[in-house]
Amino acid sequence: MKPKTLFIVAATVLLSGFLAASAFYQSQQREQAAQQASVNREALVRMHSPALGNPNAPVVLVEFFDPACETCRAFYPLIKDMMAANPGKIRLVLRYAPFHAGSDQLVAALEAARRQGKYWEAMDALLAAQDELAQNHSVDKERIWAPLAAVGLDMAKLKSDMAAADIANVIAQDLADAQTLQVRKTPEFFVNGRPLPSFGHAQLQALVAEEIAKASR
């Protein structure tokens, strides 16, 4: 066999091997991406996650939040306004990321209030009193009782329920999911599974509007 022919044969074999290896690598990458997407979808919303709005809304807005976070408090009415401006089109799902010291106690109080059917009332009360409850990035547990009592909660039951193992499990699961989704600050938003390209109210509004428009096509 002539040297030129040998070179062509060798080159063809090498190219075939490269293409096969490349196809295998791309296939593995696609499979890994699909697996990660599946994990991310599962980590976004859990059965225990508190939610507000139309269960069949075309846009699901997932927020990882900390009740002691000032920015979370600032976004809370903005999100409600966004939902009011788009009736039936946005469902808010809350996930816990209690990164402030002692904030897990606020989360436990919210979950305990949910057992008494006053979750959102407790949320409004705690956020309104946030300046008193959380100082120097730390929650003073003894200051959370007065605002909660003001919404008509059975305080003895609330304090007992806050220590329940299933509430601790909810907090642990949400923190684990936050880690999976690489949530490192609050609030962190996902719109139909999509993270914000950059943080900000305008960016959140734009992404929500884009998803609403897509659903209307």
Coordinates of N, CA and C in Angstrom, one line a residue:
M1 N 0.9 -1.2 0.0 CA 0.0 0.0 0.0 C 0.9 1.2 0.0
K2 N 0.5 2.2 -0.9 CA 1.3 3.4 -1.0 C 1.3 4.3 0.3
P3 N 2.3 5.0 0.6 CA 2.4 5.8 1.8 C 1.2 6.8 1.8
K4 N 0.8 7.4 0.6 CA -0.3 8.3 0.6 C -1.6 7.6 1.0
T5 N -1.8 6.4 0.5 CA -3.0 5.6 0.8 C -3.0 5.3 2.3
L6 N -1.8 4.9 2.8 CA -1.7 4.6 4.3 C -2.1 5.8 5.1
F7 N -1.6 7.0 4.7 CA -1.9 8.2 5.4 C -3.4 8.5 5.4
I8 N -4.1 8.3 4.3 CA -5.5 8.5 4.2 C -6.3 7.6 5.0
V9 N -5.9 6.3 5.0 CA -6.5 5.3 5.8 C -6.4 5.6 7.3
A10 N -5.1 6.0 7.7 CA -4.9 6.3 9.1 C -5.7 7.5 9.6
A11 N -5.7 8.5 8.7 CA -6.4 9.7 9.0 C -7.9 9.5 9.2
T12 N -8.4 8.6 8.3 CA -9.9 8.2 8.3 C -10.2 7.5 9.6
V13 N -9.3 6.6 10.0 CA -9.5 5.9 11.3 C -9.5 6.8 12.4
L14 N -8.5 7.7 12.5 CA -8.4 8.6 13.6 C -9.6 9.6 13.6
L15 N -10.0 10.0 12.4 CA -11.2 10.9 12.4 C -12.5 10.2 12.9
S16 N -12.6 8.9 12.5 CA -13.8 8.2 12.9 C -13.7 8.0 14.4
G17 N -12.5 7.7 14.9 CA -12.4 7.5 16.4 C -12.7 8.8 17.1
F18 N -12.2 9.9 16.6 CA -12.5 11.2 17.2 C -14.0 11.5 17.2
L19 N -14.7 11.3 16.1 CA -16.1 11.6 16.0 C -16.9 10.7 16.9
A20 N -16.5 9.4 17.0 CA -17.2 8.5 17.9 C -17.0 8.9 19.4
A21 N -15.8 9.3 19.7 CA -15.5 9.8 21.1 C -16.3 11.1 21.4
S22 N -16.3 12.0 20.4 CA -17.0 13.2 20.6 C -18.5 13.0 20.7
A23 N -19.1 12.1 19.9 CA -20.5 11.8 20.0 C -20.8 11.1 21.4
F24 N -19.9 10.3 21.9 CA -20.1 9.6 23.2 C -20.1 10.7 24.3
Y25 N -19.1 11.6 24.2 CA -19.0 12.6 25.2 C -20.2 13.5 25.2
Q26 N -20.7 13.9 24.0 CA -21.8 14.8 24.0 C -23.1 14.1 24.5
S27 N -23.2 12.8 24.2 CA -24.3 12.0 24.7 C -24.3 12.0 26.3
Q28 N -23.1 11.8 26.8 CA -22.9 11.8 28.3 C -23.3 13.1 28.9
Q29 N -22.8 14.2 28.2 CA -23.1 15.5 28.7 C -24.6 15.8 28.7
R30 N -25.3 15.4 27.6 CA -26.8 15.6 27.5 C -27.5 14.8 28.6
E31 N -27.0 13.5 28.9 CA -27.6 12.7 29.9 C -27.4 13.3 31.3
Q32 N -26.2 13.8 31.5 CA -25.9 14.5 32.8 C -26.7 15.7 33.0
A33 N -26.8 16.5 31.9 CA -27.6 17.7 32.0 C -29.1 17.4 32.3
A34 N -29.6 16.4 31.6 CA -31.0 15.9 31.9 C -31.2 15.5 33.3
Q35 N -30.2 14.7 33.8 CA -30.3 14.3 35.2 C -30.2 15.5 36.2
Q36 N -29.4 16.5 35.9 CA -29.3 17.6 36.7 C -30.5 18.5 36.7
A37 N -31.1 18.6 35.5 CA -32.4 19.3 35.3 C -33.5 18.6 36.1
S38 N -33.5 17.3 36.1 CA -34.5 16.6 36.9 C -34.3 16.8 38.4
V39 N -33.0 16.8 38.9 CA -32.7 17.1 40.3 C -33.2 18.5 40.6
N40 N -32.9 19.4 39.7 CA -33.2 20.8 40.0 C -34.7 21.0 40.1
R41 N -35.5 20.4 39.2 CA -36.9 20.5 39.2 C -37.5 20.0 40.5
E42 N -36.9 18.9 41.0 CA -37.4 18.3 42.3 C -37.0 19.2 43.4
A43 N -35.9 19.8 43.3 CA -35.4 20.7 44.4 C -36.1 22.0 44.5
L44 N -36.8 22.4 43.4 CA -37.5 23.7 43.3 C -38.7 23.7 44.2
V45 N -39.6 22.7 44.1 CA -40.8 22.7 44.8 C -41.0 21.4 45.5
R46 N -41.4 21.5 46.8 CA -41.7 20.2 47.5 C -43.2 20.3 47.9
M47 N -43.7 19.1 48.3 CA -45.1 19.0 48.7 C -45.4 19.9 49.9
H48 N -44.4 20.1 50.7 CA -44.7 20.9 51.9 C -44.6 22.5 51.7
S49 N -44.1 22.9 50.5 CA -43.9 24.3 50.3 C -45.1 25.1 50.3
P50 N -45.2 26.2 51.1 CA -46.3 27.0 51.1 C -46.4 27.8 49.8
A51 N -47.7 28.0 49.3 CA -47.9 28.6 48.0 C -49.1 29.5 48.1
L52 N -49.1 30.5 47.2 CA -50.1 31.5 47.1 C -50.4 31.7 45.7
G53 N -51.7 31.7 45.3 CA -52.1 32.0 44.0 C -52.7 30.8 43.3
N54 N -53.1 31.0 42.1 CA -53.8 29.9 41.2 C -52.9 28.7 41.1
P55 N -53.4 27.5 41.5 CA -52.6 26.3 41.4 C -52.2 25.9 39.9
N56 N -53.1 26.4 39.0 CA -52.9 26.1 37.6 C -52.3 27.3 36.8
A57 N -51.7 28.3 37.6 CA -51.1 29.4 36.9 C -50.0 29.0 36.0
P58 N -49.9 29.7 34.8 CA -48.8 29.4 33.8 C -47.4 29.7 34.3
V59 N -47.3 30.6 35.3 CA -46.0 31.0 35.8 C -45.9 30.6 37.3
V60 N -44.9 29.8 37.6 CA -44.6 29.4 39.0 C -43.3 30.2 39.4
L61 N -43.5 31.1 40.4 CA -42.4 31.9 40.9 C -42.0 31.3 42.2
V62 N -40.8 30.7 42.3 CA -40.2 30.1 43.5 C -39.3 31.1 44.1
E63 N -39.5 31.4 45.4 CA -38.6 32.3 46.1 C -38.0 31.6 47.3
F64 N -36.7 31.6 47.3 CA -36.0 31.2 48.5 C -35.8 32.4 49.4
F65 N -36.4 32.4 50.6 CA -36.4 33.6 51.4 C -36.0 33.3 52.8
D66 N -35.7 34.4 53.5 CA -35.3 34.4 54.9 C -36.2 35.5 55.6
P67 N -37.0 35.1 56.6 CA -37.9 36.1 57.2 C -37.2 37.2 57.9
A68 N -35.9 37.0 58.2 CA -35.1 38.1 58.8 C -34.4 38.9 57.8
C69 N -34.6 38.7 56.5 CA -33.9 39.4 55.4 C -34.6 40.6 55.0
E70 N -33.9 41.8 55.1 CA -34.6 43.1 54.8 C -35.0 43.1 53.3
T71 N -34.2 42.6 52.4 CA -34.5 42.6 51.0 C -35.7 41.7 50.7
C72 N -35.8 40.6 51.4 CA -37.0 39.8 51.3 C -38.3 40.5 51.7
R73 N -38.2 41.3 52.7 CA -39.3 42.1 53.2 C -39.7 43.1 52.2
A74 N -38.7 43.7 51.5 CA -38.9 44.8 50.5 C -39.6 44.2 49.3
F75 N -39.2 43.0 48.9 CA -39.8 42.3 47.7 C -41.2 41.8 48.0
Y76 N -41.5 41.5 49.2 CA -42.8 40.8 49.5 C -44.0 41.6 48.9
P77 N -44.2 42.9 49.2 CA -45.3 43.6 48.6 C -45.2 43.8 47.1
L78 N -44.0 43.9 46.6 CA -43.8 44.0 45.1 C -44.3 42.8 44.4
I79 N -44.0 41.6 45.0 CA -44.5 40.4 44.4 C -46.0 40.3 44.5
K80 N -46.6 40.7 45.6 CA -48.0 40.7 45.7 C -48.6 41.6 44.6
D81 N -48.0 42.8 44.4 CA -48.5 43.7 43.4 C -48.4 43.1 42.0
M82 N -47.3 42.4 41.7 CA -47.2 41.7 40.5 C -48.2 40.7 40.2
M83 N -48.6 39.9 41.3 CA -49.6 38.9 41.2 C -51.0 39.6 41.0
A84 N -51.2 40.7 41.7 CA -52.5 41.4 41.5 C -52.7 42.0 40.1
A85 N -51.5 42.4 39.5 CA -51.6 42.9 38.2 C -51.7 41.9 37.1
N86 N -51.5 40.6 37.5 CA -51.6 39.5 36.5 C -52.5 38.4 37.2
P87 N -53.8 38.7 37.4 CA -54.6 37.8 38.1 C -54.7 36.4 37.5
G88 N -54.4 35.4 38.4 CA -54.5 34.0 38.0 C -53.3 33.5 37.2
K89 N -52.3 34.3 36.9 CA -51.2 33.9 36.1 C -49.9 33.6 36.8
I90 N -49.9 33.9 38.1 CA -48.6 33.7 38.8 C -49.0 33.0 40.1
R91 N -48.2 31.9 40.4 CA -48.3 31.2 41.6 C -47.0 31.4 42.4
L92 N -47.0 31.9 43.6 CA -45.8 32.1 44.4 C -45.6 30.9 45.3
V93 N -44.4 30.3 45.2 CA -44.0 29.2 46.1 C -42.9 29.6 46.9
L94 N -43.0 29.5 48.3 CA -42.0 30.0 49.2 C -41.1 28.8 49.6
R95 N -39.8 29.0 49.6 CA -38.8 28.0 50.2 C -38.0 28.8 51.2
Y96 N -37.6 28.0 52.2 CA -36.9 28.7 53.3 C -35.4 28.6 53.1
A97 N -34.7 29.7 53.4 CA -33.3 29.8 53.4 C -32.9 30.7 54.6
P98 N -33.1 30.2 55.8 CA -32.8 31.0 57.0 C -31.3 31.1 57.3
F99 N -30.7 32.0 56.6 CA -29.3 32.2 56.7 C -28.9 33.1 57.8
H100 N -29.8 34.0 58.3 CA -29.5 34.8 59.5 C -29.5 34.0 60.7
A101 N -28.7 34.3 61.7 CA -28.6 33.6 63.0 C -30.0 33.7 63.7
G102 N -30.5 32.5 64.0 CA -31.8 32.5 64.7 C -33.0 32.6 63.8
S103 N -32.8 32.7 62.5 CA -33.9 32.9 61.6 C -34.7 31.6 61.5
D104 N -34.1 30.5 61.8 CA -34.8 29.2 61.7 C -36.0 29.2 62.7
Q105 N -35.9 30.0 63.8 CA -37.0 30.1 64.7 C -38.2 30.9 64.1
L106 N -37.9 31.9 63.3 CA -39.0 32.5 62.6 C -39.7 31.6 61.6
V107 N -38.9 30.8 60.9 CA -39.4 29.8 60.0 C -40.3 28.8 60.8
A108 N -39.8 28.3 61.9 CA -40.5 27.4 62.7 C -41.9 28.0 63.2
A109 N -41.8 29.3 63.5 CA -43.0 30.0 63.9 C -44.0 30.0 62.8
L110 N -43.6 30.3 61.6 CA -44.4 30.4 60.4 C -45.1 29.0 60.2
E111 N -44.3 28.0 60.3 CA -44.8 26.6 60.0 C -45.8 26.2 61.1
A112 N -45.5 26.6 62.3 CA -46.5 26.4 63.4 C -47.8 27.1 63.3
A113 N -47.6 28.4 62.8 CA -48.8 29.2 62.5 C -49.7 28.6 61.4
R114 N -49.0 27.9 60.5 CA -49.7 27.3 59.4 C -50.6 26.2 59.9
R115 N -50.2 25.5 60.9 CA -51.1 24.5 61.5 C -52.4 25.1 62.1
Q116 N -52.3 26.4 62.4 CA -53.5 27.0 62.9 C -54.3 27.8 61.8
G117 N -53.8 27.6 60.6 CA -54.5 28.3 59.5 C -54.2 29.8 59.4
K118 N -53.1 30.2 59.9 CA -52.8 31.7 60.0 C -51.3 31.9 59.4
Y119 N -51.0 31.2 58.4 CA -49.6 31.3 57.9 C -49.3 32.7 57.4
W120 N -50.2 33.2 56.5 CA -49.9 34.5 55.8 C -50.1 35.6 56.8
E121 N -51.0 35.5 57.8 CA -51.2 36.5 58.8 C -49.9 36.6 59.6
A122 N -49.3 35.4 60.0 CA -48.1 35.4 60.7 C -46.9 36.0 59.9
M123 N -46.9 35.7 58.6 CA -45.9 36.2 57.7 C -45.9 37.8 57.8
D124 N -47.2 38.3 57.6 CA -47.3 39.8 57.6 C -46.8 40.4 58.9
A125 N -47.2 39.7 60.0 CA -46.8 40.2 61.3 C -45.3 40.2 61.6
L126 N -44.7 39.1 61.2 CA -43.2 39.0 61.4 C -42.5 40.0 60.5
L127 N -42.9 40.1 59.3 CA -42.2 41.1 58.4 C -42.4 42.5 58.9
A128 N -43.6 42.8 59.4 CA -43.8 44.2 59.9 C -43.0 44.5 61.1
A129 N -42.7 43.4 61.9 CA -41.9 43.6 63.1 C -40.5 43.3 62.9
Q130 N -40.0 43.1 61.7 CA -38.7 42.6 61.4 C -37.6 43.5 62.1
D131 N -37.8 44.8 62.1 CA -36.7 45.7 62.6 C -36.5 45.4 64.1
E132 N -37.6 45.0 64.8 CA -37.5 44.7 66.2 C -36.9 43.3 66.5
L133 N -37.3 42.4 65.6 CA -37.0 41.0 65.8 C -35.5 40.7 65.4
A134 N -35.1 41.3 64.4 CA -33.7 40.9 63.8 C -32.8 42.2 63.8
Q135 N -31.9 42.2 64.7 CA -31.0 43.3 64.8 C -29.5 42.7 64.7
N136 N -28.7 43.5 64.0 CA -27.3 43.0 63.8 C -27.3 41.6 63.2
H137 N -28.2 41.4 62.2 CA -28.2 40.1 61.5 C -28.5 38.9 62.4
S138 N -29.1 39.1 63.5 CA -29.4 38.0 64.4 C -30.9 38.2 65.0
V139 N -31.6 37.1 65.1 CA -33.0 37.1 65.6 C -33.0 37.0 67.1
D140 N -33.8 37.8 67.7 CA -34.0 37.7 69.2 C -35.4 36.9 69.3
K141 N -35.3 35.7 69.7 CA -36.4 34.8 69.7 C -37.5 35.4 70.7
E142 N -37.1 36.0 71.8 CA -38.1 36.4 72.7 C -39.0 37.6 72.2
R143 N -38.5 38.2 71.1 CA -39.3 39.3 70.6 C -40.3 38.8 69.5
I144 N -40.4 37.6 69.2 CA -41.3 37.1 68.1 C -42.7 36.9 68.7
W145 N -42.9 36.7 70.0 CA -44.2 36.3 70.5 C -45.2 37.4 70.4
A146 N -44.9 38.6 70.7 CA -45.9 39.7 70.7 C -46.6 39.9 69.3
P147 N -45.9 40.0 68.2 CA -46.5 40.1 67.0 C -47.3 38.9 66.6
L148 N -46.9 37.7 67.0 CA -47.7 36.5 66.6 C -48.9 36.4 67.4
A149 N -48.9 36.8 68.7 CA -50.0 36.8 69.6 C -51.1 37.8 69.0
A150 N -50.6 38.8 68.4 CA -51.6 39.9 67.9 C -52.4 39.4 66.8
V151 N -52.0 38.3 66.1 CA -52.9 37.8 65.0 C -53.8 36.7 65.5
G152 N -53.9 36.5 66.8 CA -54.9 35.6 67.3 C -54.5 34.1 67.4
L153 N -53.2 33.9 67.4 CA -52.7 32.5 67.5 C -52.8 32.0 68.9
D154 N -53.0 30.7 69.0 CA -52.8 30.0 70.3 C -51.4 29.8 70.6
M155 N -50.8 30.7 71.5 CA -49.4 30.7 71.7 C -48.8 29.5 72.3
A156 N -49.5 28.9 73.2 CA -49.0 27.6 73.8 C -48.9 26.5 72.8
K157 N -49.9 26.4 71.9 CA -49.8 25.4 70.9 C -48.7 25.8 69.9
L158 N -48.6 27.1 69.5 CA -47.5 27.5 68.6 C -46.2 27.2 69.1
K159 N -45.9 27.4 70.4 CA -44.5 27.2 70.9 C -44.3 25.7 71.0
S160 N -45.3 24.9 71.2 CA -45.1 23.4 71.2 C -44.9 22.9 69.8
D161 N -45.6 23.4 68.9 CA -45.5 22.9 67.5 C -44.2 23.3 66.9
M162 N -43.6 24.5 67.3 CA -42.4 24.9 66.7 C -41.2 23.9 67.0
A163 N -41.4 23.1 68.0 CA -40.3 22.1 68.3 C -40.6 20.8 67.6
A164 N -41.6 20.7 66.8 CA -42.0 19.4 66.1 C -40.9 19.0 65.2
A165 N -40.7 17.7 65.1 CA -39.6 17.1 64.2 C -39.9 17.4 62.8
D166 N -41.2 17.3 62.4 CA -41.5 17.5 60.9 C -41.2 18.9 60.5
I167 N -41.3 19.9 61.4 CA -41.0 21.3 61.0 C -39.5 21.4 60.9
A168 N -38.7 20.8 61.8 CA -37.3 20.8 61.6 C -36.9 20.1 60.3
N169 N -37.6 19.1 59.9 CA -37.3 18.4 58.7 C -37.6 19.3 57.4
V170 N -38.6 20.1 57.5 CA -38.9 21.0 56.4 C -37.8 22.0 56.3
I171 N -37.3 22.5 57.3 CA -36.2 23.5 57.3 C -34.9 22.8 56.7
A172 N -34.6 21.6 57.2 CA -33.5 20.9 56.7 C -33.6 20.6 55.2
Q173 N -34.8 20.2 54.7 CA -34.9 19.9 53.3 C -34.8 21.1 52.5
D174 N -35.4 22.2 52.9 CA -35.2 23.5 52.1 C -33.8 23.9 52.0
L175 N -33.1 23.8 53.1 CA -31.7 24.2 53.1 C -30.9 23.3 52.2
A176 N -31.2 22.0 52.2 CA -30.5 21.1 51.3 C -30.8 21.4 49.8
D177 N -32.1 21.8 49.6 CA -32.4 22.1 48.2 C -31.8 23.4 47.8
A178 N -31.7 24.4 48.7 CA -31.0 25.6 48.4 C -29.5 25.4 48.0
Q179 N -28.9 24.4 48.7 CA -27.5 24.1 48.4 C -27.5 23.4 47.0
T180 N -28.4 22.5 46.7 CA -28.4 21.9 45.4 C -28.6 22.9 44.3
L181 N -29.4 23.9 44.5 CA -29.6 25.0 43.5 C -28.7 26.1 43.6
Q182 N -27.7 26.0 44.5 CA -26.6 27.0 44.6 C -27.2 28.3 45.0
V183 N -28.2 28.3 45.9 CA -28.7 29.5 46.5 C -27.8 29.9 47.7
R184 N -27.2 31.1 47.6 CA -26.3 31.5 48.6 C -26.7 32.8 49.2
K185 N -27.8 33.4 48.8 CA -28.3 34.7 49.3 C -29.8 34.7 49.2
T186 N -30.4 35.6 49.9 CA -31.8 35.8 49.8 C -32.2 37.2 49.5
P187 N -33.3 37.4 48.8 CA -34.1 36.4 48.1 C -33.5 35.9 46.8
E188 N -33.8 34.7 46.5 CA -33.3 34.1 45.2 C -34.6 33.6 44.5
F189 N -34.7 34.0 43.3 CA -35.9 33.7 42.5 C -35.7 32.7 41.3
F190 N -36.7 31.9 41.1 CA -36.7 31.0 39.9 C -38.1 31.2 39.3
V191 N -38.1 31.5 38.0 CA -39.4 31.7 37.3 C -39.6 30.6 36.3
N192 N -40.5 29.7 36.6 CA -40.7 28.5 35.8 C -39.3 27.8 35.7
G193 N -38.6 27.7 36.8 CA -37.4 27.0 36.8 C -36.2 27.8 36.4
R194 N -36.4 29.0 35.8 CA -35.3 29.8 35.3 C -34.8 30.8 36.4
P195 N -33.5 30.9 36.7 CA -33.0 31.9 37.6 C -32.9 33.2 36.9
L196 N -32.9 34.3 37.8 CA -32.8 35.6 37.2 C -31.4 35.8 36.5
P197 N -31.3 36.5 35.4 CA -30.0 36.7 34.8 C -29.1 37.6 35.6
S198 N -29.8 38.5 36.4 CA -29.1 39.3 37.4 C -30.1 39.7 38.4
F199 N -29.7 40.1 39.6 CA -30.7 40.4 40.6 C -31.3 41.8 40.5
G200 N -32.6 41.8 40.7 CA -33.3 43.1 40.7 C -34.8 43.0 40.5
H201 N -35.5 43.9 40.9 CA -37.0 43.9 40.7 C -37.4 44.0 39.3
A202 N -36.7 44.9 38.5 CA -37.0 45.0 37.1 C -36.7 43.7 36.3
Q203 N -35.6 43.0 36.7 CA -35.2 41.8 36.1 C -36.3 40.7 36.4
L204 N -36.8 40.7 37.6 CA -37.8 39.7 38.0 C -39.1 40.0 37.2
Q205 N -39.5 41.3 37.1 CA -40.7 41.6 36.3 C -40.5 41.2 34.9
A206 N -39.4 41.4 34.3 CA -39.1 41.1 32.9 C -39.2 39.6 32.6
L207 N -38.6 38.8 33.5 CA -38.6 37.4 33.3 C -40.0 36.8 33.5
V208 N -40.8 37.3 34.5 CA -42.2 36.9 34.7 C -43.0 37.3 33.5
A209 N -42.8 38.5 33.0 CA -43.6 38.9 31.8 C -43.3 38.1 30.6
E210 N -42.0 37.7 30.4 CA -41.6 36.8 29.3 C -42.3 35.4 29.4
E211 N -42.3 34.9 30.6 CA -43.0 33.6 30.8 C -44.5 33.7 30.6
I212 N -45.1 34.8 31.0 CA -46.5 34.9 30.8 C -46.8 35.0 29.3
A213 N -46.0 35.8 28.6 CA -46.1 35.9 27.1 C -46.0 34.6 26.4
K214 N -45.0 33.8 26.9 CA -44.8 32.5 26.2 C -46.0 31.6 26.4
A215 N -46.7 31.7 27.6 CA -47.8 30.8 27.9 C -49.1 31.3 27.1
S216 N -49.1 32.5 26.7 CA -50.2 33.1 25.9 C -50.2 32.8 24.4
R217 N -49.0 32.3 24.0 CA -48.9 32.0 22.5 C -49.7 30.8 22.1

